[in-house]
Short mmCIF file of C-alpha atoms in Angstrom, two decimals:
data_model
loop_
_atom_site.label_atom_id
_atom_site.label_comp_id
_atom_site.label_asym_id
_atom_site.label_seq_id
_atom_site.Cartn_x
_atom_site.Cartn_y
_atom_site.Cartn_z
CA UNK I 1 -282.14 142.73 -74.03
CA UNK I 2 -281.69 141.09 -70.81
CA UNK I 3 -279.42 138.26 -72.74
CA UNK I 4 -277.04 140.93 -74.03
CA UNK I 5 -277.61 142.42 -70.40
CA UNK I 6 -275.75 139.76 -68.35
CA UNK I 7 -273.42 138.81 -71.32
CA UNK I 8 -271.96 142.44 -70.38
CA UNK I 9 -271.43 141.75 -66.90
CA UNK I 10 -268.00 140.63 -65.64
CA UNK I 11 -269.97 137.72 -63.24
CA UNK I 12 -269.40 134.63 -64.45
CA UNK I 13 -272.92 133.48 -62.96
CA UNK I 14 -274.36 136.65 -65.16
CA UNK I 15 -272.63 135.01 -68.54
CA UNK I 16 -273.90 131.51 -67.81
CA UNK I 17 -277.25 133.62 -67.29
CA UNK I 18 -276.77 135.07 -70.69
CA UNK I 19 -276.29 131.52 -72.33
CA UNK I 20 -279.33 129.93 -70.83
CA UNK I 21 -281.36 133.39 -71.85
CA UNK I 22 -279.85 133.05 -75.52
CA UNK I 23 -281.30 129.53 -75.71
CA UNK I 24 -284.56 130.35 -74.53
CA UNK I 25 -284.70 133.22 -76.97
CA UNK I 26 -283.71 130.89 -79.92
CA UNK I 27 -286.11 128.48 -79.36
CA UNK I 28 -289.46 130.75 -78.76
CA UNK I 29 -288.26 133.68 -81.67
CA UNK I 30 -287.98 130.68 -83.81
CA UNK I 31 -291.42 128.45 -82.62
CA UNK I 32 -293.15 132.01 -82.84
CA UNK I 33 -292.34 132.55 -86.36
CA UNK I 34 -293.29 129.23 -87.25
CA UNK I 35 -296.35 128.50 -85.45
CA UNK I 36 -297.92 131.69 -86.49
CA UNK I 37 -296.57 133.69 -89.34
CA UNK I 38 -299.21 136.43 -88.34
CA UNK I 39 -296.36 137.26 -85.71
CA UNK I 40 -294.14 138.57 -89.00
CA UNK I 41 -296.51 141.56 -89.17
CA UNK I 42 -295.97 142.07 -86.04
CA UNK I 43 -293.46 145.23 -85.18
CA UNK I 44 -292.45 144.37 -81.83
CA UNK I 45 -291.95 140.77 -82.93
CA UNK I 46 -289.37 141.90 -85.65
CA UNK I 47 -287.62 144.21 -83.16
CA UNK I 48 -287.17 141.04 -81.12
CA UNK I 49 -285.98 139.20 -84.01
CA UNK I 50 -283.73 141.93 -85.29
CA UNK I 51 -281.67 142.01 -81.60
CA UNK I 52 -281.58 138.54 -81.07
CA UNK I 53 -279.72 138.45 -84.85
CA UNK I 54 -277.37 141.22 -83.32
CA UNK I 55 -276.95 138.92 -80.53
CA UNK I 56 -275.73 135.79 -82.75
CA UNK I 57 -273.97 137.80 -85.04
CA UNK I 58 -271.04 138.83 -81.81
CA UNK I 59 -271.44 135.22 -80.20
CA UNK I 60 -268.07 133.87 -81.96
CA UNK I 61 -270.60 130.73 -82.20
CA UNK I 62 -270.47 129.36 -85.83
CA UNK I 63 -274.33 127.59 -85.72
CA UNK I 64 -275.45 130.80 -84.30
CA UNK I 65 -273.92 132.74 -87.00
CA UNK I 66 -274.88 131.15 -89.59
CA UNK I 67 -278.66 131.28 -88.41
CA UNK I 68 -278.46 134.98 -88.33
CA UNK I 69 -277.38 135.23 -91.66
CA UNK I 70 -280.70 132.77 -92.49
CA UNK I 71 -282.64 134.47 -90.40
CA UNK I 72 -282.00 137.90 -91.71
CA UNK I 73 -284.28 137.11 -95.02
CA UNK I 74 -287.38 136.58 -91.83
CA UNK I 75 -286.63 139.53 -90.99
CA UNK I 76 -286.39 142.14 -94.08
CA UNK I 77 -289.52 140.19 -95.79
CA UNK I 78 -291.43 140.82 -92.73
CA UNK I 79 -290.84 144.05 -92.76
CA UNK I 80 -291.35 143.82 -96.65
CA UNK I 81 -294.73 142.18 -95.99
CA UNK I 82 -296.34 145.23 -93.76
CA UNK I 83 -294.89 147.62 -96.29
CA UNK I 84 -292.34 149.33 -94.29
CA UNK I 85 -289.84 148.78 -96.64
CA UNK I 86 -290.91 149.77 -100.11
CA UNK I 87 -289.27 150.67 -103.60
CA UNK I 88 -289.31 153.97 -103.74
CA UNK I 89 -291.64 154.59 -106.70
CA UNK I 90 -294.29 152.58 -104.49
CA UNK I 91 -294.69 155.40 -102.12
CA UNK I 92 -297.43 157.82 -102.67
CA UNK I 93 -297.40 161.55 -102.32
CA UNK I 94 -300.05 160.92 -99.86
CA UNK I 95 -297.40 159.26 -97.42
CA UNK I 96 -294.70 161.39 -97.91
CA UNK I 97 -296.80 164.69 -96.57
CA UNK I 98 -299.26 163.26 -94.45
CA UNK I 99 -300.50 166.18 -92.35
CA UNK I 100 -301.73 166.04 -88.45
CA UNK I 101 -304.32 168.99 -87.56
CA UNK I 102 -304.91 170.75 -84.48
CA UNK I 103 -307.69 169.46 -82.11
CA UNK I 104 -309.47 171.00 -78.88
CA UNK I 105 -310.61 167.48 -78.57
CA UNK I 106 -308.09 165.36 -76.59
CA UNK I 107 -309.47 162.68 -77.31
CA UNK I 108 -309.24 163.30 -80.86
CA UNK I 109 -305.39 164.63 -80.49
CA UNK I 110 -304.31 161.47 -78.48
CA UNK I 111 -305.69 159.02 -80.99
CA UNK I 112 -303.96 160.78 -83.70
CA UNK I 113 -300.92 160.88 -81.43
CA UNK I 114 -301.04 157.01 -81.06
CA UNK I 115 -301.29 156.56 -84.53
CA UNK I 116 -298.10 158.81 -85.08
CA UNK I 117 -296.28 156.32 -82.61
CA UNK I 118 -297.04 153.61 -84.37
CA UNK I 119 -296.36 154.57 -88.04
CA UNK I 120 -293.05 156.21 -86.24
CA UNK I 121 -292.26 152.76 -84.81
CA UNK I 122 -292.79 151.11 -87.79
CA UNK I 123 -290.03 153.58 -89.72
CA UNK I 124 -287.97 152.93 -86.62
CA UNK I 125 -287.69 149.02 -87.10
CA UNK I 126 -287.10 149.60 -91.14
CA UNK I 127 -284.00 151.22 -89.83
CA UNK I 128 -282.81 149.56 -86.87
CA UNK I 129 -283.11 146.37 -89.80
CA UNK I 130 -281.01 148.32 -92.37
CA UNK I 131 -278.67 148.96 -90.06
CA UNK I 132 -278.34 144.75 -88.68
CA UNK I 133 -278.37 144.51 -92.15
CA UNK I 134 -275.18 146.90 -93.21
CA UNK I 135 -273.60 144.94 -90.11
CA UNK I 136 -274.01 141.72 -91.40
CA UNK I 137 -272.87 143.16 -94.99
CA UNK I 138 -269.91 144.08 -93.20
CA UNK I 139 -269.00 141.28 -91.21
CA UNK I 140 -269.19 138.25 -93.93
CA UNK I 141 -268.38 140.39 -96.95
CA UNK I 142 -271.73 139.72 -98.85
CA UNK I 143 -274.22 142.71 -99.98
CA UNK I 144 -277.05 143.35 -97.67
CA UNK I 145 -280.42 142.10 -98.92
CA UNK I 146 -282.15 145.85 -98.15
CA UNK I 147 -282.27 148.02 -101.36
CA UNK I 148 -281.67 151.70 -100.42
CA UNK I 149 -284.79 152.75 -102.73
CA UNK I 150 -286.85 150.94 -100.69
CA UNK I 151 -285.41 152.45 -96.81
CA UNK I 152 -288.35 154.88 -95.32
CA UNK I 153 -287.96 158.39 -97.30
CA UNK I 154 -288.17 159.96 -93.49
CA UNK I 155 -285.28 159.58 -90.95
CA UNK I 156 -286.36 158.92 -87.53
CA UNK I 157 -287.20 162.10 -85.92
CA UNK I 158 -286.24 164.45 -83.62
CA UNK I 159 -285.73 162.73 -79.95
CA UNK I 160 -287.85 165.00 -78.21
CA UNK I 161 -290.56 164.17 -80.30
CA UNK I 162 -290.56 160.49 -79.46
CA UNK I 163 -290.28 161.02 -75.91
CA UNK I 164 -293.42 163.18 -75.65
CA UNK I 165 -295.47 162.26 -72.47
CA UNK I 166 -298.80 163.83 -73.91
CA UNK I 167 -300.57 164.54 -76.68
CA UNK I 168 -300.36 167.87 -76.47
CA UNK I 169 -296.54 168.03 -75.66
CA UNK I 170 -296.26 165.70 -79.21
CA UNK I 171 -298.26 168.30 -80.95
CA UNK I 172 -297.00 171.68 -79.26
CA UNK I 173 -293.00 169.81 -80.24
CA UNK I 174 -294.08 168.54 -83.96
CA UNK I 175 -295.59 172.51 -84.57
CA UNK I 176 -292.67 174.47 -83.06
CA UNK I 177 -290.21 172.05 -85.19
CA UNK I 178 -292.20 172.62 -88.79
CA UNK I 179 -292.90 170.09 -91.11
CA UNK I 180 -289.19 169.90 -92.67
CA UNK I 181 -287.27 168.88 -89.15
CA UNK I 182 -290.09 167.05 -87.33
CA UNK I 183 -290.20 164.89 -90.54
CA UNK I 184 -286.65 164.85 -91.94
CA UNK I 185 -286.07 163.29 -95.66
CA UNK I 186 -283.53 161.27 -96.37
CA UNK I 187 -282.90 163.00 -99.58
CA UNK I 188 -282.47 166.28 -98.80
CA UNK I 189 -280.19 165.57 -95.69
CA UNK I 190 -277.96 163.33 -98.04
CA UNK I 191 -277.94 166.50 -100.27
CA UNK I 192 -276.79 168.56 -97.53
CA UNK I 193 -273.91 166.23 -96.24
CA UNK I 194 -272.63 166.08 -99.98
CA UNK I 195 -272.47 169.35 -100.56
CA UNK I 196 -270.31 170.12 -96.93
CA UNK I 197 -273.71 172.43 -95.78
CA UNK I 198 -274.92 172.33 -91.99
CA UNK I 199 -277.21 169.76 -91.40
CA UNK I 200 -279.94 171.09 -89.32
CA UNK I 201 -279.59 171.42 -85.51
CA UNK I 202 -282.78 169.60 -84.90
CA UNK I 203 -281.49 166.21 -87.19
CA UNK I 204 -280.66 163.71 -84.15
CA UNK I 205 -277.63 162.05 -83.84
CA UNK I 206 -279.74 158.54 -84.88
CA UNK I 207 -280.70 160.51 -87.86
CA UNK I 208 -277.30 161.42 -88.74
CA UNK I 209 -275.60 158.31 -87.96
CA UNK I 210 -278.09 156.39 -90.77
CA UNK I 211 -277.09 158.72 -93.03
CA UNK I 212 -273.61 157.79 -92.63
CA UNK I 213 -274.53 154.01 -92.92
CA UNK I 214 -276.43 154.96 -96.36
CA UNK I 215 -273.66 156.64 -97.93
CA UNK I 216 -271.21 153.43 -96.65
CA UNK I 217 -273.73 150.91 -98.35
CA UNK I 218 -273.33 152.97 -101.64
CA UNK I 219 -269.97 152.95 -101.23
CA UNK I 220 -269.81 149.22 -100.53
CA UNK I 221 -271.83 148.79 -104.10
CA UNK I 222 -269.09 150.30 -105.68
CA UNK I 223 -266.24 148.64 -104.32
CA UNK I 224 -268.43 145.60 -105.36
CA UNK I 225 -268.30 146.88 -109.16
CA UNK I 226 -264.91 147.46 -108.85
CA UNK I 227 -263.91 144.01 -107.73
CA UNK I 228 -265.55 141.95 -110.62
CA UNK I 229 -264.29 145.11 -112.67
CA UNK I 230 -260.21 144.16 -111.78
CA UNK I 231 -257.97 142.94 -114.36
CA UNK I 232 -257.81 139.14 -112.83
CA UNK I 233 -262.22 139.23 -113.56
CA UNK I 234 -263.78 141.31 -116.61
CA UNK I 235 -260.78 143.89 -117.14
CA UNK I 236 -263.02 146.76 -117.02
CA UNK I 237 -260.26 149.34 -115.62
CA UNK I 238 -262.62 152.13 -117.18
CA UNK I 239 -265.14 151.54 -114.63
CA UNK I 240 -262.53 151.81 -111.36
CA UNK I 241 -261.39 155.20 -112.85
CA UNK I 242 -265.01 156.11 -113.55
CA UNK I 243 -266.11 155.84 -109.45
CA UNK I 244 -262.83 157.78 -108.63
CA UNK I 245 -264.73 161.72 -108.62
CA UNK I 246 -268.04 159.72 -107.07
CA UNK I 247 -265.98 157.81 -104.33
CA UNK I 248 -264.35 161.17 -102.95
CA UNK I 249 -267.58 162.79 -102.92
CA UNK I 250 -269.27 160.22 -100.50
CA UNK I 251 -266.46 159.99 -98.60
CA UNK I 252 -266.24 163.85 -97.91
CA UNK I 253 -270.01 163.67 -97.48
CA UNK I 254 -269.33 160.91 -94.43
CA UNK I 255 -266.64 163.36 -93.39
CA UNK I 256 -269.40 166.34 -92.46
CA UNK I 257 -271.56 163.75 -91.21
CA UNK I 258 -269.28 162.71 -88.81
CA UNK I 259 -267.93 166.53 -88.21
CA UNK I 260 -271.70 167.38 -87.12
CA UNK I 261 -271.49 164.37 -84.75
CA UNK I 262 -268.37 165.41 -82.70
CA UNK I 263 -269.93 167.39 -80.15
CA UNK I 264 -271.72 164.91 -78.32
CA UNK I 265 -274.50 165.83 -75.29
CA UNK I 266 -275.40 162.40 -74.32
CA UNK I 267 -274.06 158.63 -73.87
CA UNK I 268 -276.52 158.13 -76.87
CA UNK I 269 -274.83 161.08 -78.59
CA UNK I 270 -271.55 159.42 -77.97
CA UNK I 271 -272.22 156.22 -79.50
CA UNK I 272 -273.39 157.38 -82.65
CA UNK I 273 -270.78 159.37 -83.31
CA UNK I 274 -268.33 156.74 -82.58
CA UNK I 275 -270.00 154.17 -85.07
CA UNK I 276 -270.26 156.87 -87.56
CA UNK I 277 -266.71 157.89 -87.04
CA UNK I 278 -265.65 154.06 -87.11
CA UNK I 279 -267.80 153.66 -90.19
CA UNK I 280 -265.88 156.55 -92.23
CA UNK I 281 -262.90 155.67 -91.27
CA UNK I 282 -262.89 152.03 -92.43
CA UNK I 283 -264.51 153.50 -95.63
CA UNK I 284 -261.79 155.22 -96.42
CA UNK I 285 -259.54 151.93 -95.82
CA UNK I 286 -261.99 150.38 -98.31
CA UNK I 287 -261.88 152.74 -100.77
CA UNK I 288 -257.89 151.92 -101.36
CA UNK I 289 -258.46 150.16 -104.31
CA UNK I 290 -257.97 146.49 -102.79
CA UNK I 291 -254.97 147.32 -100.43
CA UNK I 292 -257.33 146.19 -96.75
CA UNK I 293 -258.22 142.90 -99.24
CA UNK I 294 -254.31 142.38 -100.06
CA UNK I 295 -253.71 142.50 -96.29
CA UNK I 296 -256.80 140.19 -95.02
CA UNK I 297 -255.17 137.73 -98.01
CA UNK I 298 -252.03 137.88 -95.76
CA UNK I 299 -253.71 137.15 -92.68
CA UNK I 300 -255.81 134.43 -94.04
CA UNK I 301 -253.02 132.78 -95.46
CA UNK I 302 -250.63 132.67 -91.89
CA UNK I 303 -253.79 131.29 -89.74
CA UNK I 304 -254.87 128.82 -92.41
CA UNK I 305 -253.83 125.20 -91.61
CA UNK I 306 -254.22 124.11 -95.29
CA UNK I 307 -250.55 124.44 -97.17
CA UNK I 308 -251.78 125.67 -100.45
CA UNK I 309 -253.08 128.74 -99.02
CA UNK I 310 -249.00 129.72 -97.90
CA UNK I 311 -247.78 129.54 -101.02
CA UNK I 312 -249.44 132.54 -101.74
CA UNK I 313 -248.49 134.65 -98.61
CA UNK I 314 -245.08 135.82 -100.53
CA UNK I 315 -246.72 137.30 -103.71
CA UNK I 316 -249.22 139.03 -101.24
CA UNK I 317 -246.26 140.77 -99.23
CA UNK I 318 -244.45 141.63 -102.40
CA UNK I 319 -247.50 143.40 -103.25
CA UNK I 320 -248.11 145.31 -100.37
CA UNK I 321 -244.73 146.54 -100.02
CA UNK I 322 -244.99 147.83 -103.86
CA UNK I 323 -248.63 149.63 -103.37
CA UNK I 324 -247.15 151.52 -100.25
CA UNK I 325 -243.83 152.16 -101.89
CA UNK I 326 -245.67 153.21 -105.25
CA UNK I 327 -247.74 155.80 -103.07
CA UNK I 328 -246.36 156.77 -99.55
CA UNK I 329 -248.21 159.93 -99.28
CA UNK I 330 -251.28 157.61 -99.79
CA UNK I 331 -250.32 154.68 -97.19
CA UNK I 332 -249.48 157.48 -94.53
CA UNK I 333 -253.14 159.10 -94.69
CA UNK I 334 -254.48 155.10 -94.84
CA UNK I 335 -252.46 154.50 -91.61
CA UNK I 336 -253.64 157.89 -90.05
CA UNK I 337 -257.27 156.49 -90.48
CA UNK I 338 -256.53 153.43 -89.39
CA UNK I 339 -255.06 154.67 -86.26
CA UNK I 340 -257.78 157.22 -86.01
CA UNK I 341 -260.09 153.82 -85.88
CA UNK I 342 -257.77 153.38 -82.34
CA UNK I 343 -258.03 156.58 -80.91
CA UNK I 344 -261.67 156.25 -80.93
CA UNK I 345 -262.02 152.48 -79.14
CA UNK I 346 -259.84 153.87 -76.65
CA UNK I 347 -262.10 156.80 -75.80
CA UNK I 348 -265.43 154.84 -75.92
CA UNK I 349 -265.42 151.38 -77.05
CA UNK I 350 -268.96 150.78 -78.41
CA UNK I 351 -269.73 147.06 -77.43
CA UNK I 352 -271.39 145.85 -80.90
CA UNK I 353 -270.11 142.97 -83.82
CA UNK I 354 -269.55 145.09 -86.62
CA UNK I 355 -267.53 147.72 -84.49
CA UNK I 356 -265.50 145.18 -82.71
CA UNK I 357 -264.26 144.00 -86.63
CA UNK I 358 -263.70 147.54 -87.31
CA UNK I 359 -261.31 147.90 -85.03
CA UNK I 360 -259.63 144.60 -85.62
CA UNK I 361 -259.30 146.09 -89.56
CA UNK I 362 -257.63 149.21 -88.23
CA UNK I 363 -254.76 147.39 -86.22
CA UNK I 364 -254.23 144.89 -89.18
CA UNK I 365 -253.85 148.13 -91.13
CA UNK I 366 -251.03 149.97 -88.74
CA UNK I 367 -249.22 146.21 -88.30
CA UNK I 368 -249.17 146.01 -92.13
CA UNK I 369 -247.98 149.34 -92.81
CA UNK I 370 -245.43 149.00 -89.80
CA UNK I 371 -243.70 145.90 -91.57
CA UNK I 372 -244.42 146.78 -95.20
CA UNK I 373 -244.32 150.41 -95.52
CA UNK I 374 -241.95 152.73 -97.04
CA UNK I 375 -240.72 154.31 -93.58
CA UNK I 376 -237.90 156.81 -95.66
CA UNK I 377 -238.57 160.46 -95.42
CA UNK I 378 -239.19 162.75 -97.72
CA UNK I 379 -237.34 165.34 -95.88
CA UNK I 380 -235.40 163.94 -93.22
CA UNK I 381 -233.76 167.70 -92.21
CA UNK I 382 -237.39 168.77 -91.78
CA UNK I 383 -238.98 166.14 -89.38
CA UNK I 384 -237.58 165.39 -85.87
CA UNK I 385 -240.28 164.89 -83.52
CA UNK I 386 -242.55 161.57 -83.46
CA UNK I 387 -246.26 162.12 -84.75
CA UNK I 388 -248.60 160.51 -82.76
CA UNK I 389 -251.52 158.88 -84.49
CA UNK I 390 -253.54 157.75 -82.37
CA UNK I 391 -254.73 160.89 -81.18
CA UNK I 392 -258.16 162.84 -82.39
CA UNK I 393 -256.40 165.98 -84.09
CA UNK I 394 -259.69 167.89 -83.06
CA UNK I 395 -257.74 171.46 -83.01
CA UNK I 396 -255.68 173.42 -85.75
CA UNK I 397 -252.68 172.81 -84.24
CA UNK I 398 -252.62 169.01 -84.23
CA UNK I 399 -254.33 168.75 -87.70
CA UNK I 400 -251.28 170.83 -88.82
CA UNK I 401 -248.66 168.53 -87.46
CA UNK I 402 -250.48 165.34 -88.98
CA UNK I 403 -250.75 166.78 -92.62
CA UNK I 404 -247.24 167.01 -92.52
CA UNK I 405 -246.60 164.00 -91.57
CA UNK I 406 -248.61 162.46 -94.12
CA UNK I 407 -246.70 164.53 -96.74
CA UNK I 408 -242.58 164.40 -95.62
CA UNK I 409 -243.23 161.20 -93.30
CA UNK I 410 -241.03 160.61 -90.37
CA UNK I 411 -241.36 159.15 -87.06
CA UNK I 412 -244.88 157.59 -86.05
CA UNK I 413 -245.74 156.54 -82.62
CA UNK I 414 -249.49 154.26 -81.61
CA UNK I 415 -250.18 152.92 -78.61
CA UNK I 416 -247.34 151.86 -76.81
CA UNK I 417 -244.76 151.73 -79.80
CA UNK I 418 -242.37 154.47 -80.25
CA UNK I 419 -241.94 154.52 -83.68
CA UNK I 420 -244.04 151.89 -86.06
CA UNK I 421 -241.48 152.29 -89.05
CA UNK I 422 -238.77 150.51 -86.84
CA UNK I 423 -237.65 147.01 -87.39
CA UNK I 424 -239.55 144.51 -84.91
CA UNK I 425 -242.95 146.40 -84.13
CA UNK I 426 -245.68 143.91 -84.90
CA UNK I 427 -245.76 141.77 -81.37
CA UNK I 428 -245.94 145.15 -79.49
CA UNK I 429 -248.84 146.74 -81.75
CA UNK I 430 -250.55 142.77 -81.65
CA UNK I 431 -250.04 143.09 -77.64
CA UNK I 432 -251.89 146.90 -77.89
CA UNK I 433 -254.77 145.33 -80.45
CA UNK I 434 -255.57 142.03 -77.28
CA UNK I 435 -255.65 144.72 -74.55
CA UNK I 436 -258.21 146.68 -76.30
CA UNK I 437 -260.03 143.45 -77.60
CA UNK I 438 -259.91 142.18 -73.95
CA UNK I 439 -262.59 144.52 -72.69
CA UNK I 440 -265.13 143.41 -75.52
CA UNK I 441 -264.09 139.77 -74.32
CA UNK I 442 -267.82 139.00 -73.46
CA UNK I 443 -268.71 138.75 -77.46
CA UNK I 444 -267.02 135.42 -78.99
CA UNK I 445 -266.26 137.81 -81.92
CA UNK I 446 -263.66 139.28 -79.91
CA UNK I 447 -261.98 136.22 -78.74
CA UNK I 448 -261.64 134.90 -82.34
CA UNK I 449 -260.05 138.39 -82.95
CA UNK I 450 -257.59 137.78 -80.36
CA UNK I 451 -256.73 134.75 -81.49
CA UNK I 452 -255.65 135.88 -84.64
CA UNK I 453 -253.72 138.82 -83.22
CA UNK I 454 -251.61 136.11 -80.94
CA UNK I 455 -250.66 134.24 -84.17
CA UNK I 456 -249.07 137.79 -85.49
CA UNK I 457 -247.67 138.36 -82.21
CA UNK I 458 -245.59 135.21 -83.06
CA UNK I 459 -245.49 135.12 -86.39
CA UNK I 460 -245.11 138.46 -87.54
CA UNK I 461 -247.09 139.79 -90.71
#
């Protein structure tokens, strides 16, 4: 913690402080493991583990990336090893409904209270690992090594649970909450987000913010089928149009998630909305049937330095411009998301790896659409003021406005360009994309990021 500390800080002596911290971390986390594997059943040592992976993952460092994505099989058997991740038909009723009774005895109360903290810490690391886990999933394009039958079948619970200073305050909390929101299951809040019901006002934002990373993992496992299932692999078109109905309802199930998020009371609050909200809004990029892969393919090809890789770049644009033109009501509600992936780094940027790629996928989005989208209107009588996207539409009003743009079209604005359907945009909306990535310039991540935004700036898309 106190490595990611001073790699915040804007002190140069505080970053060379986070360097020499990062080294000593590497070098006991890893002598640790080896000189006593007792230390893998060891909670606190897999917490340790688990951040110091976080820590690698944003360095920008190649050795140190590449060790997190080693070190990440340490870290899930461990947790395999002490049974806090489980297949599901492994778990006994007995776990699921373990009971706590009332005690006069304090003494009695507060041992039963410190063996609540430490099962609850326990189903706290599972998560805070399936979570590094869906990061690293995200960031190098390979499925995560944690099965979702075997995540904890409780959430973490309520916050004011967990920071109980007594027994008795535990106890009094646990009994006023009940059984059902003291101990929330993963099931039946999945349930509730699917079908668009209220999640319950006790679920914290944690809570709700792995449910959200759940649904994106099984949405990633589709996208996965889909891919070998394209025409260039097995042919298997029957299988794309088969996920269509189960693909909408996830995403409208991250949709309510994220709705019961928006009215943050707390920095904490805040933060896991904003990952959520980045989450289901790059989901729904995702879920375009290969159109955020077409564009990467782009980008890939302009920064490569091998030739081979350019011949392709033309094919790649002539395919783009034919998906947006095929569907423009569809690449207008992509771009909206993409832009919505904007509006939230500029309220609160949330310093982490997978959410400074997130954002670097949403302004690759708006550039692409801005030079390869179909930028005619649909009614050009009807539409004479510019839209802006980059804006939360949180009332009617504004949600009004937007759904018309996304159905006639018309003039766009983001950032500091006007209009993104005009001729000539990209080096302005790569200028926007460095200024944001500028204030995450402590993580290497978002350096490399920058780079390839200055190579657009020149280049074009």
């Amino acid at each position: 913690m106190a490595s990611v500390g001073a790699l915040l800080s804007d002190s140069q002596s505080d970053y060379e402080l986070s360097v020499a911290l990062s080294e000593i971390c590497s070098t006991m986390i890893n002598w640790m493991g080896a000189s006593d594997a007792t230390n893998y059943n060891d909670v606190s040592y897999l917490n340790a583990l688990c951040l110091y992976q976080i820590y690698s993952l944003g360095s920008g460092k190649r050795q140190l990336y590449q060790n997190a994505d080693r070190s990440r099989g340490l870290l899930i058997g461990g947790l395999r090893g002490i049974g806090l991740l489980n297949p599901r038909s492994s778990i006994t009723l007995s776990q699921d409904h373990e009971t706590i009774r009332s005690s006069e005895d304090d003494h009695v109360l507060t041992k039963d209270w410190k063996n609540w903290i430490k099962m609850e810490s326990g189903r706290r690391a599972s998560w805070a690992a399936f979570e590094y886990d869906c990061s690293l999933c995200t960031l190098t394009s390979r499925r995560g090594i944690v099965d979702l039958s075997e995540l904890p079948s409780q959430l973490p619970c309520p916050e004011s649970m967990w920071n109980a200073t007594s027994a008795r305050a535990w106890f009094a909390l646990m009994s006023r909450l009940g059984q059902d929101d003291s101990r929330p299951n993963l099931s039946k809040v999945l349930k509730q987000a699917l079908a668009g019901r209220e999640l319950p006002s006790s679920l914290g934002s944690w809570a709700k913010r792995l449910c959200a990373q759940v649904i994106g993992r099984l949405l990633w496992d589709l996208w996965q089928i889909e891919v070998v299932a394209m025409p260039e692999y097995l042919g298997l078109g029957s299988i794309v149009a088969a996920h269509q109905d189960t693909k909408r309802s996830l995403l409208k199930g991250l949709n309510n998630l994220v709705e019961s998020l928006s009215s943050p009371s707390s920095t904490s609050d805040l933060t896991s909305y904003n990952i959520a909200s980045l989450l289901c809004h790059y989901s729904h990029l995702c879920a375009a049937n290969g159109v955020l892969d077409l564009i990467l393919s782009i980008v890939r090809g302009l920064i490569s330095t091998e030739p081979r890789v350019h011949d392709g770049i033309k094919v790649a644009r002539n395919r783009l411009k034919l998906t947006f033109a095929r569907d423009p009501k569809t690449a207008r509600r992509l771009c909206w998301h993409a832009a919505q992936i904007v509006a939230i780094a500029n309220e609160y940027l949330v310093s982490a790896p997978c959410e400074i790629m997130r954002v670097f996928m949403g302004y690759i989005f708006i550039i692409a659409y801005s030079a390869y989208g179909d930028h005619t209107r649909s009614s050009p009588m009807e539409v004479t003021q510019s839209v802006r996207l980059d804006l939360h539409d949180q009332n009617l009003s504004r949600r009004r406005v937007v759904v018309k743009w996304i159905e006639v079209g018309g003039p766009a604005s983001s950032g500091s360009v006007a209009d993104i359907g005009t001729d000539g945009c990209v080096p302005a909306i790569s200028t926007d994309a460095q200024e944001i990535l500028k204030k995450l310039q402590c993580w290497g991540l978002a350096h490399k990021f920058t780079k390839v935004f200055q190579v657009l700036e020149t280049k074009g898309l």
